[in-house]
Amino acid sequence: MIRRAYCDIEAGQLHFRQAGNPDKTPLVLLHQSPSSSVMFESLMRALCDDYWLLAPDTPGFGQSDPLQEPASIAAYARAIQQFLDALNIKTALLFGHHTGASVAVQLAHDNPDLAQAMALSGPTLLSDQLKAILPEKAKPFPLSEDGSHLLGMWQRMRDKEPDAPLALSLRETLLGLAVGEAYPEAYQAVIEQPFGEQLQAIVCPVLVFAGTGDPLYGQLDAAFQLLRRGEKQAIEGARTYACDLYADDIAARLQAFFARAGVKD
């Protein structure tokens, strides 16, 4: 069973989902923008026998209160660390997808003793071209009397993965509308993060992977080259919503990688 709860941090209340056995190794799941921890429910069901799964909503997303400071990946990571401190978690496994990969790297970089191993789906080692076009991908739709802003967000989410189930696109559309300015702020935070420098400093085992249809797939080789103790994989056909649509595949890859990394219950 996936349970939902809140944790008090400096920014206010942080909402999270959890599943599995608290006596097992914690695995922290960090979501993309503008989604929430709901994107990990299928993956959590696939992994709940092996780990204590914790999927927080990043401040300002899902049901978590927003930051009380300017948005940055460092600020998001501090909030997640406060969440882990509140649960008395000293070491954990980390998994991040897109924006979540940025937060995972920042978290491991700022807290060197935290991560036993880390997996990154769509690592955000952005090229100059991606940095130039990313803000447009999160540009707000002004409220309109005729509701055209609703259609604009719907089309944005459908464009990310046109073959996705309609219910998934609807979920992401509603999440994108609900977060308001937090959406472009998160993308700008990703652009400003010194991701490559931080990734190069990580000493724990790191798996980087992406779907071959992921917009960040082209950055995979460059990210892998920065790793001290790294592995690289690709998922044929997967795109933005890989964690929803390829949950069993990703679960198997995580289990195998964490086992190779020597992680024990």
PDB file of C-alpha atoms in Angstrom:
ATOM      1  CA  MET A   1       0.000   0.000   0.000  1.00  0.00           C
ATOM      2  CA  ILE A   2       1.187   3.497  -0.840  1.00  0.00           C
ATOM      3  CA  ARG A   3       0.538   5.860   2.042  1.00  0.00           C
ATOM      4  CA  ARG A   4       0.578   9.654   1.979  1.00  0.00           C
ATOM      5  CA  ALA A   5       1.668  11.978   4.756  1.00  0.00           C
ATOM      6  CA  TYR A   6       3.115  15.395   5.565  1.00  0.00           C
ATOM      7  CA  CYS A   7       6.366  16.440   7.181  1.00  0.00           C
ATOM      8  CA  ASP A   8       7.173  19.824   8.733  1.00  0.00           C
ATOM      9  CA  ILE A   9      10.199  21.573   7.223  1.00  0.00           C
ATOM     10  CA  GLU A  10      11.354  25.210   7.242  1.00  0.00           C
ATOM     11  CA  ALA A  11       9.239  26.083   4.176  1.00  0.00           C
ATOM     12  CA  GLY A  12       6.084  24.671   5.744  1.00  0.00           C
ATOM     13  CA  GLN A  13       4.566  21.267   5.068  1.00  0.00           C
ATOM     14  CA  LEU A  14       6.150  18.810   2.662  1.00  0.00           C
ATOM     15  CA  HIS A  15       3.853  16.127   1.263  1.00  0.00           C
ATOM     16  CA  PHE A  16       5.206  12.675   0.468  1.00  0.00           C
ATOM     17  CA  ARG A  17       4.252   9.164  -0.527  1.00  0.00           C
ATOM     18  CA  GLN A  18       5.795   6.123   1.089  1.00  0.00           C
ATOM     19  CA  ALA A  19       5.650   2.367   0.646  1.00  0.00           C
ATOM     20  CA  GLY A  20       7.595  -0.714   1.668  1.00  0.00           C
ATOM     21  CA  ASN A  21       9.276  -1.710   4.901  1.00  0.00           C
ATOM     22  CA  PRO A  22      10.920   1.024   7.035  1.00  0.00           C
ATOM     23  CA  ASP A  23      13.441  -1.599   8.175  1.00  0.00           C
ATOM     24  CA  LYS A  24      14.846  -1.819   4.654  1.00  0.00           C
ATOM     25  CA  THR A  25      17.192   0.597   2.859  1.00  0.00           C
ATOM     26  CA  PRO A  26      15.508   3.941   2.092  1.00  0.00           C
ATOM     27  CA  LEU A  27      15.146   4.771  -1.599  1.00  0.00           C
ATOM     28  CA  VAL A  28      14.254   8.422  -2.208  1.00  0.00           C
ATOM     29  CA  LEU A  29      12.409   9.152  -5.466  1.00  0.00           C
ATOM     30  CA  LEU A  30      12.615  12.713  -6.825  1.00  0.00           C
ATOM     31  CA  HIS A  31      10.165  13.793  -9.527  1.00  0.00           C
ATOM     32  CA  GLN A  32      10.311  15.905 -12.674  1.00  0.00           C
ATOM     33  CA  SER A  33       8.637  19.301 -13.101  1.00  0.00           C
ATOM     34  CA  PRO A  34       5.783  20.116 -13.099  1.00  0.00           C
ATOM     35  CA  SER A  35       4.745  16.682 -11.872  1.00  0.00           C
ATOM     36  CA  SER A  36       4.630  15.357  -8.311  1.00  0.00           C
ATOM     37  CA  SER A  37       5.362  12.153  -6.430  1.00  0.00           C
ATOM     38  CA  VAL A  38       2.281  10.616  -8.060  1.00  0.00           C
ATOM     39  CA  MET A  39       4.465   9.865 -11.094  1.00  0.00           C
ATOM     40  CA  PHE A  40       6.250   7.191  -9.038  1.00  0.00           C
ATOM     41  CA  GLU A  41       3.243   5.178  -7.881  1.00  0.00           C
ATOM     42  CA  SER A  42       3.699   2.410 -10.469  1.00  0.00           C
ATOM     43  CA  LEU A  43       7.423   2.240  -9.736  1.00  0.00           C
ATOM     44  CA  MET A  44       6.766   2.141  -5.990  1.00  0.00           C
ATOM     45  CA  ARG A  45       4.458  -0.843  -6.406  1.00  0.00           C
ATOM     46  CA  ALA A  46       7.167  -2.627  -8.377  1.00  0.00           C
ATOM     47  CA  LEU A  47       9.856  -1.960  -5.729  1.00  0.00           C
ATOM     48  CA  CYS A  48       7.955  -2.091  -2.442  1.00  0.00           C
ATOM     49  CA  ASP A  49       9.268  -5.543  -1.461  1.00  0.00           C
ATOM     50  CA  ASP A  50      12.896  -4.408  -1.634  1.00  0.00           C
ATOM     51  CA  TYR A  51      13.179  -0.898  -0.157  1.00  0.00           C
ATOM     52  CA  TRP A  52      11.583   1.696   2.056  1.00  0.00           C
ATOM     53  CA  LEU A  53      10.324   3.998  -0.678  1.00  0.00           C
ATOM     54  CA  LEU A  54       9.967   7.725  -0.028  1.00  0.00           C
ATOM     55  CA  ALA A  55       8.692  10.048  -2.745  1.00  0.00           C
ATOM     56  CA  PRO A  56       8.412  13.689  -1.634  1.00  0.00           C
ATOM     57  CA  ASP A  57       6.657  16.446  -3.551  1.00  0.00           C
ATOM     58  CA  THR A  58       9.261  19.127  -4.247  1.00  0.00           C
ATOM     59  CA  PRO A  59       8.322  22.408  -2.486  1.00  0.00           C
ATOM     60  CA  GLY A  60       5.806  24.277  -4.620  1.00  0.00           C
ATOM     61  CA  PHE A  61       4.673  21.113  -6.445  1.00  0.00           C
ATOM     62  CA  GLY A  62       2.008  18.545  -5.761  1.00  0.00           C
ATOM     63  CA  GLN A  63       0.711  19.157  -2.261  1.00  0.00           C
ATOM     64  CA  SER A  64       3.893  20.611  -0.741  1.00  0.00           C
ATOM     65  CA  ASP A  65       4.059  24.216   0.407  1.00  0.00           C
ATOM     66  CA  PRO A  66       6.233  26.500  -1.746  1.00  0.00           C
ATOM     67  CA  LEU A  67       9.710  27.657  -0.812  1.00  0.00           C
ATOM     68  CA  GLN A  68      10.035  30.787   1.290  1.00  0.00           C
ATOM     69  CA  GLU A  69      13.109  31.842  -0.699  1.00  0.00           C
ATOM     70  CA  PRO A  70      13.968  32.194  -4.388  1.00  0.00           C
ATOM     71  CA  ALA A  71      13.770  28.895  -6.215  1.00  0.00           C
ATOM     72  CA  SER A  72      17.032  27.065  -6.794  1.00  0.00           C
ATOM     73  CA  ILE A  73      18.086  23.443  -6.974  1.00  0.00           C
ATOM     74  CA  ALA A  74      20.125  24.034  -3.812  1.00  0.00           C
ATOM     75  CA  ALA A  75      16.989  25.245  -1.998  1.00  0.00           C
ATOM     76  CA  TYR A  76      14.977  22.238  -3.178  1.00  0.00           C
ATOM     77  CA  ALA A  77      17.767  19.923  -2.009  1.00  0.00           C
ATOM     78  CA  ARG A  78      17.889  21.591   1.423  1.00  0.00           C
ATOM     79  CA  ALA A  79      14.168  20.999   1.783  1.00  0.00           C
ATOM     80  CA  ILE A  80      14.574  17.315   0.920  1.00  0.00           C
ATOM     81  CA  GLN A  81      17.450  17.025   3.389  1.00  0.00           C
ATOM     82  CA  GLN A  82      15.245  18.552   6.089  1.00  0.00           C
ATOM     83  CA  PHE A  83      12.618  15.958   5.228  1.00  0.00           C
ATOM     84  CA  LEU A  84      15.165  13.143   5.571  1.00  0.00           C
ATOM     85  CA  ASP A  85      16.439  14.598   8.835  1.00  0.00           C
ATOM     86  CA  ALA A  86      12.895  14.643  10.197  1.00  0.00           C
ATOM     87  CA  LEU A  87      12.623  10.918   9.407  1.00  0.00           C
ATOM     88  CA  ASN A  88      16.058  10.308  10.956  1.00  0.00           C
ATOM     89  CA  ILE A  89      17.459   8.997   7.663  1.00  0.00           C
ATOM     90  CA  LYS A  90      21.251   9.236   7.612  1.00  0.00           C
ATOM     91  CA  THR A  91      21.990   7.292   4.424  1.00  0.00           C
ATOM     92  CA  ALA A  92      19.803   6.405   1.458  1.00  0.00           C
ATOM     93  CA  LEU A  93      19.628   5.470  -2.187  1.00  0.00           C
ATOM     94  CA  LEU A  94      18.620   8.285  -4.520  1.00  0.00           C
ATOM     95  CA  PHE A  95      16.718   8.201  -7.801  1.00  0.00           C
ATOM     96  CA  GLY A  96      15.811  11.332  -9.762  1.00  0.00           C
ATOM     97  CA  HIS A  97      14.105  11.892 -13.093  1.00  0.00           C
ATOM     98  CA  HIS A  98      14.782  15.142 -15.017  1.00  0.00           C
ATOM     99  CA  THR A  99      14.431  17.956 -12.434  1.00  0.00           C
ATOM    100  CA  GLY A 100      14.597  15.213  -9.822  1.00  0.00           C
ATOM    101  CA  ALA A 101      17.996  14.213 -11.216  1.00  0.00           C
ATOM    102  CA  SER A 102      19.195  17.778 -10.621  1.00  0.00           C
ATOM    103  CA  VAL A 103      17.940  17.669  -7.035  1.00  0.00           C
ATOM    104  CA  ALA A 104      19.481  14.233  -6.434  1.00  0.00           C
ATOM    105  CA  VAL A 105      22.909  15.387  -7.597  1.00  0.00           C
ATOM    106  CA  GLN A 106      22.716  18.558  -5.503  1.00  0.00           C
ATOM    107  CA  LEU A 107      21.608  16.549  -2.487  1.00  0.00           C
ATOM    108  CA  ALA A 108      24.464  14.065  -2.829  1.00  0.00           C
ATOM    109  CA  HIS A 109      26.967  16.839  -3.524  1.00  0.00           C
ATOM    110  CA  ASP A 110      25.962  18.886  -0.479  1.00  0.00           C
ATOM    111  CA  ASN A 111      25.692  15.859   1.831  1.00  0.00           C
ATOM    112  CA  PRO A 112      28.591  13.559   0.888  1.00  0.00           C
ATOM    113  CA  ASP A 113      27.711  10.875   3.441  1.00  0.00           C
ATOM    114  CA  LEU A 114      24.063  10.573   2.410  1.00  0.00           C
ATOM    115  CA  ALA A 115      23.965   8.657  -0.867  1.00  0.00           C
ATOM    116  CA  GLN A 116      24.960   4.984  -0.872  1.00  0.00           C
ATOM    117  CA  ALA A 117      24.304   4.934  -4.621  1.00  0.00           C
ATOM    118  CA  MET A 118      22.342   7.054  -7.055  1.00  0.00           C
ATOM    119  CA  ALA A 119      20.433   6.570 -10.320  1.00  0.00           C
ATOM    120  CA  LEU A 120      19.580   9.422 -12.677  1.00  0.00           C
ATOM    121  CA  SER A 121      16.988   9.199 -15.451  1.00  0.00           C
ATOM    122  CA  GLY A 122      17.500  11.950 -17.997  1.00  0.00           C
ATOM    123  CA  PRO A 123      20.482  13.618 -16.280  1.00  0.00           C
ATOM    124  CA  THR A 124      20.251  17.377 -16.709  1.00  0.00           C
ATOM    125  CA  LEU A 125      23.691  18.128 -18.110  1.00  0.00           C
ATOM    126  CA  LEU A 126      22.236  20.774 -20.401  1.00  0.00           C
ATOM    127  CA  SER A 127      23.802  21.940 -23.638  1.00  0.00           C
ATOM    128  CA  ASP A 128      23.746  25.646 -24.479  1.00  0.00           C
ATOM    129  CA  GLN A 129      20.963  24.916 -26.958  1.00  0.00           C
ATOM    130  CA  LEU A 130      18.805  23.248 -24.306  1.00  0.00           C
ATOM    131  CA  LYS A 131      19.433  26.100 -21.885  1.00  0.00           C
ATOM    132  CA  ALA A 132      18.224  28.539 -24.539  1.00  0.00           C
ATOM    133  CA  ILE A 133      14.984  26.719 -25.341  1.00  0.00           C
ATOM    134  CA  LEU A 134      14.061  25.355 -21.907  1.00  0.00           C
ATOM    135  CA  PRO A 135      12.390  28.538 -20.556  1.00  0.00           C
ATOM    136  CA  GLU A 136       9.925  28.510 -23.459  1.00  0.00           C
ATOM    137  CA  LYS A 137       8.934  24.951 -22.494  1.00  0.00           C
ATOM    138  CA  ALA A 138       7.642  26.198 -19.132  1.00  0.00           C
ATOM    139  CA  LYS A 139       6.361  29.633 -20.127  1.00  0.00           C
ATOM    140  CA  PRO A 140       3.102  30.379 -18.260  1.00  0.00           C
ATOM    141  CA  PHE A 141      -0.221  30.580 -20.075  1.00  0.00           C
ATOM    142  CA  PRO A 142      -2.024  33.771 -18.966  1.00  0.00           C
ATOM    143  CA  LEU A 143      -5.526  33.179 -17.649  1.00  0.00           C
ATOM    144  CA  SER A 144      -8.056  33.713 -20.396  1.00  0.00           C
ATOM    145  CA  GLU A 145     -11.820  34.218 -20.307  1.00  0.00           C
ATOM    146  CA  ASP A 146     -12.268  31.658 -23.072  1.00  0.00           C
ATOM    147  CA  GLY A 147     -10.193  29.020 -21.252  1.00  0.00           C
ATOM    148  CA  SER A 148      -7.525  28.878 -23.929  1.00  0.00           C
ATOM    149  CA  HIS A 149      -4.879  28.611 -21.191  1.00  0.00           C
ATOM    150  CA  LEU A 150      -6.324  25.195 -20.343  1.00  0.00           C
ATOM    151  CA  LEU A 151      -5.944  23.997 -23.906  1.00  0.00           C
ATOM    152  CA  GLY A 152      -2.440  25.468 -24.063  1.00  0.00           C
ATOM    153  CA  MET A 153      -1.256  23.422 -21.077  1.00  0.00           C
ATOM    154  CA  TRP A 154      -3.015  20.323 -22.387  1.00  0.00           C
ATOM    155  CA  GLN A 155      -1.253  20.613 -25.740  1.00  0.00           C
ATOM    156  CA  ARG A 156       2.111  21.167 -24.023  1.00  0.00           C
ATOM    157  CA  MET A 157       1.738  17.956 -22.070  1.00  0.00           C
ATOM    158  CA  ARG A 158       0.515  16.011 -25.115  1.00  0.00           C
ATOM    159  CA  ASP A 159       3.496  17.264 -27.115  1.00  0.00           C
ATOM    160  CA  LYS A 160       5.837  15.779 -24.521  1.00  0.00           C
ATOM    161  CA  GLU A 161       4.536  12.306 -25.311  1.00  0.00           C
ATOM    162  CA  PRO A 162       1.730  12.241 -27.907  1.00  0.00           C
ATOM    163  CA  ASP A 163       1.069   8.524 -27.467  1.00  0.00           C
ATOM    164  CA  ALA A 164       0.714   8.669 -23.672  1.00  0.00           C
ATOM    165  CA  PRO A 165      -2.598   7.542 -22.164  1.00  0.00           C
ATOM    166  CA  LEU A 166      -5.026  10.440 -22.044  1.00  0.00           C
ATOM    167  CA  ALA A 167      -5.442  10.035 -18.301  1.00  0.00           C
ATOM    168  CA  LEU A 168      -1.698  10.544 -17.816  1.00  0.00           C
ATOM    169  CA  SER A 169      -1.717  13.706 -19.944  1.00  0.00           C
ATOM    170  CA  LEU A 170      -4.716  14.990 -17.999  1.00  0.00           C
ATOM    171  CA  ARG A 171      -2.943  14.350 -14.694  1.00  0.00           C
ATOM    172  CA  GLU A 172       0.139  16.245 -15.830  1.00  0.00           C
ATOM    173  CA  THR A 173      -1.952  19.072 -17.320  1.00  0.00           C
ATOM    174  CA  LEU A 174      -3.743  19.630 -14.018  1.00  0.00           C
ATOM    175  CA  LEU A 175      -0.458  19.521 -12.103  1.00  0.00           C
ATOM    176  CA  GLY A 176       1.095  21.998 -14.522  1.00  0.00           C
ATOM    177  CA  LEU A 177      -1.808  24.403 -14.137  1.00  0.00           C
ATOM    178  CA  ALA A 178      -1.830  24.109 -10.353  1.00  0.00           C
ATOM    179  CA  VAL A 179       1.805  25.034  -9.723  1.00  0.00           C
ATOM    180  CA  GLY A 180       1.731  28.405 -11.497  1.00  0.00           C
ATOM    181  CA  GLU A 181       5.058  30.224 -11.452  1.00  0.00           C
ATOM    182  CA  ALA A 182       6.812  27.303  -9.733  1.00  0.00           C
ATOM    183  CA  TYR A 183       6.946  25.581 -13.142  1.00  0.00           C
ATOM    184  CA  PRO A 184       9.183  28.108 -14.952  1.00  0.00           C
ATOM    185  CA  GLU A 185      11.100  28.795 -11.749  1.00  0.00           C
ATOM    186  CA  ALA A 186      12.092  25.137 -11.503  1.00  0.00           C
ATOM    187  CA  TYR A 187      13.283  25.071 -15.109  1.00  0.00           C
ATOM    188  CA  GLN A 188      15.348  28.202 -14.524  1.00  0.00           C
ATOM    189  CA  ALA A 189      16.808  26.595 -11.403  1.00  0.00           C
ATOM    190  CA  VAL A 190      17.898  23.594 -13.476  1.00  0.00           C
ATOM    191  CA  ILE A 191      19.552  25.912 -16.003  1.00  0.00           C
ATOM    192  CA  GLU A 192      21.492  27.743 -13.292  1.00  0.00           C
ATOM    193  CA  GLN A 193      22.701  24.668 -11.402  1.00  0.00           C
ATOM    194  CA  PRO A 194      26.391  23.759 -11.973  1.00  0.00           C
ATOM    195  CA  PHE A 195      25.260  20.197 -12.639  1.00  0.00           C
ATOM    196  CA  GLY A 196      28.402  18.973 -14.371  1.00  0.00           C
ATOM    197  CA  GLU A 197      30.745  20.198 -11.645  1.00  0.00           C
ATOM    198  CA  GLN A 198      28.596  18.600  -8.966  1.00  0.00           C
ATOM    199  CA  LEU A 199      28.192  15.303 -10.829  1.00  0.00           C
ATOM    200  CA  GLN A 200      31.947  15.063 -11.323  1.00  0.00           C
ATOM    201  CA  ALA A 201      32.461  15.363  -7.562  1.00  0.00           C
ATOM    202  CA  ILE A 202      30.094  12.508  -6.620  1.00  0.00           C
ATOM    203  CA  VAL A 203      31.998   9.530  -5.230  1.00  0.00           C
ATOM    204  CA  CYS A 204      29.203   6.969  -4.780  1.00  0.00           C
ATOM    205  CA  PRO A 205      28.217   4.599  -7.630  1.00  0.00           C
ATOM    206  CA  VAL A 206      25.980   6.373 -10.155  1.00  0.00           C
ATOM    207  CA  LEU A 207      23.785   4.932 -12.895  1.00  0.00           C
ATOM    208  CA  VAL A 208      22.767   7.337 -15.671  1.00  0.00           C
ATOM    209  CA  PHE A 209      20.116   6.304 -18.160  1.00  0.00           C
ATOM    210  CA  ALA A 210      17.484   7.740 -20.454  1.00  0.00           C
ATOM    211  CA  GLY A 211      14.896   6.622 -22.934  1.00  0.00           C
ATOM    212  CA  THR A 212      15.954   6.893 -26.545  1.00  0.00           C
ATOM    213  CA  GLY A 213      13.040   9.290 -27.058  1.00  0.00           C
ATOM    214  CA  ASP A 214      13.838  11.407 -24.019  1.00  0.00           C
ATOM    215  CA  PRO A 215      14.742  15.022 -24.885  1.00  0.00           C
ATOM    216  CA  LEU A 216      17.776  14.609 -22.612  1.00  0.00           C
ATOM    217  CA  TYR A 217      18.982  11.388 -24.250  1.00  0.00           C
ATOM    218  CA  GLY A 218      21.578  13.310 -26.245  1.00  0.00           C
ATOM    219  CA  GLN A 219      23.285  14.382 -23.021  1.00  0.00           C
ATOM    220  CA  LEU A 220      23.729  10.857 -21.696  1.00  0.00           C
ATOM    221  CA  ASP A 221      27.259  10.168 -22.976  1.00  0.00           C
ATOM    222  CA  ALA A 222      28.581  13.488 -21.690  1.00  0.00           C
ATOM    223  CA  ALA A 223      27.076  12.866 -18.254  1.00  0.00           C
ATOM    224  CA  PHE A 224      28.552   9.371 -18.149  1.00  0.00           C
ATOM    225  CA  GLN A 225      32.021  10.691 -18.949  1.00  0.00           C
ATOM    226  CA  LEU A 226      31.934  12.809 -15.779  1.00  0.00           C
ATOM    227  CA  LEU A 227      31.256   9.902 -13.425  1.00  0.00           C
ATOM    228  CA  ARG A 228      33.935   8.546 -11.126  1.00  0.00           C
ATOM    229  CA  ARG A 229      32.079   5.264 -10.563  1.00  0.00           C
ATOM    230  CA  GLY A 230      29.449   5.133 -13.247  1.00  0.00           C
ATOM    231  CA  GLU A 231      27.269   3.019 -15.482  1.00  0.00           C
ATOM    232  CA  LYS A 232      25.236   4.057 -18.520  1.00  0.00           C
ATOM    233  CA  GLN A 233      22.097   2.496 -19.971  1.00  0.00           C
ATOM    234  CA  ALA A 234      19.360   3.334 -22.489  1.00  0.00           C
ATOM    235  CA  ILE A 235      15.707   2.322 -22.607  1.00  0.00           C
ATOM    236  CA  GLU A 236      14.559   1.823 -26.173  1.00  0.00           C
ATOM    237  CA  GLY A 237      11.504   3.909 -26.978  1.00  0.00           C
ATOM    238  CA  ALA A 238      11.023   5.516 -23.562  1.00  0.00           C
ATOM    239  CA  ARG A 239      10.331   9.241 -23.417  1.00  0.00           C
ATOM    240  CA  THR A 240       9.355  11.838 -20.817  1.00  0.00           C
ATOM    241  CA  TYR A 241       6.964   9.620 -18.866  1.00  0.00           C
ATOM    242  CA  ALA A 242       9.281   6.638 -18.605  1.00  0.00           C
ATOM    243  CA  CYS A 243       8.673   6.188 -14.876  1.00  0.00           C
ATOM    244  CA  ASP A 244       4.953   5.747 -15.495  1.00  0.00           C
ATOM    245  CA  LEU A 245       5.059   3.735 -18.696  1.00  0.00           C
ATOM    246  CA  TYR A 246       8.225   1.666 -18.171  1.00  0.00           C
ATOM    247  CA  ALA A 247       7.961   1.139 -14.427  1.00  0.00           C
ATOM    248  CA  ASP A 248       8.748  -2.599 -14.428  1.00  0.00           C
ATOM    249  CA  ASP A 249      11.755  -2.098 -16.701  1.00  0.00           C
ATOM    250  CA  ILE A 250      13.135   0.733 -14.566  1.00  0.00           C
ATOM    251  CA  ALA A 251      12.473  -1.197 -11.353  1.00  0.00           C
ATOM    252  CA  ALA A 252      14.521  -4.127 -12.650  1.00  0.00           C
ATOM    253  CA  ARG A 253      17.368  -1.818 -13.676  1.00  0.00           C
ATOM    254  CA  LEU A 254      17.413  -0.123 -10.269  1.00  0.00           C
ATOM    255  CA  GLN A 255      17.354  -3.417  -8.391  1.00  0.00           C
ATOM    256  CA  ALA A 256      20.216  -4.809 -10.446  1.00  0.00           C
ATOM    257  CA  PHE A 257      22.317  -1.645 -10.216  1.00  0.00           C
ATOM    258  CA  PHE A 258      21.884  -1.210  -6.471  1.00  0.00           C
ATOM    259  CA  ALA A 259      22.785  -4.876  -5.997  1.00  0.00           C
ATOM    260  CA  ARG A 260      25.961  -4.391  -8.070  1.00  0.00           C
ATOM    261  CA  ALA A 261      26.727  -1.329  -5.958  1.00  0.00           C
ATOM    262  CA  GLY A 262      26.758  -3.579  -2.902  1.00  0.00           C
ATOM    263  CA  VAL A 263      23.692  -2.100  -1.192  1.00  0.00           C
ATOM    264  CA  LYS A 264      22.373  -4.259   1.633  1.00  0.00           C
ATOM    265  CA  ASP A 265      18.991  -4.172   3.364  1.00  0.00           C
TER     266      ASP A 265
END
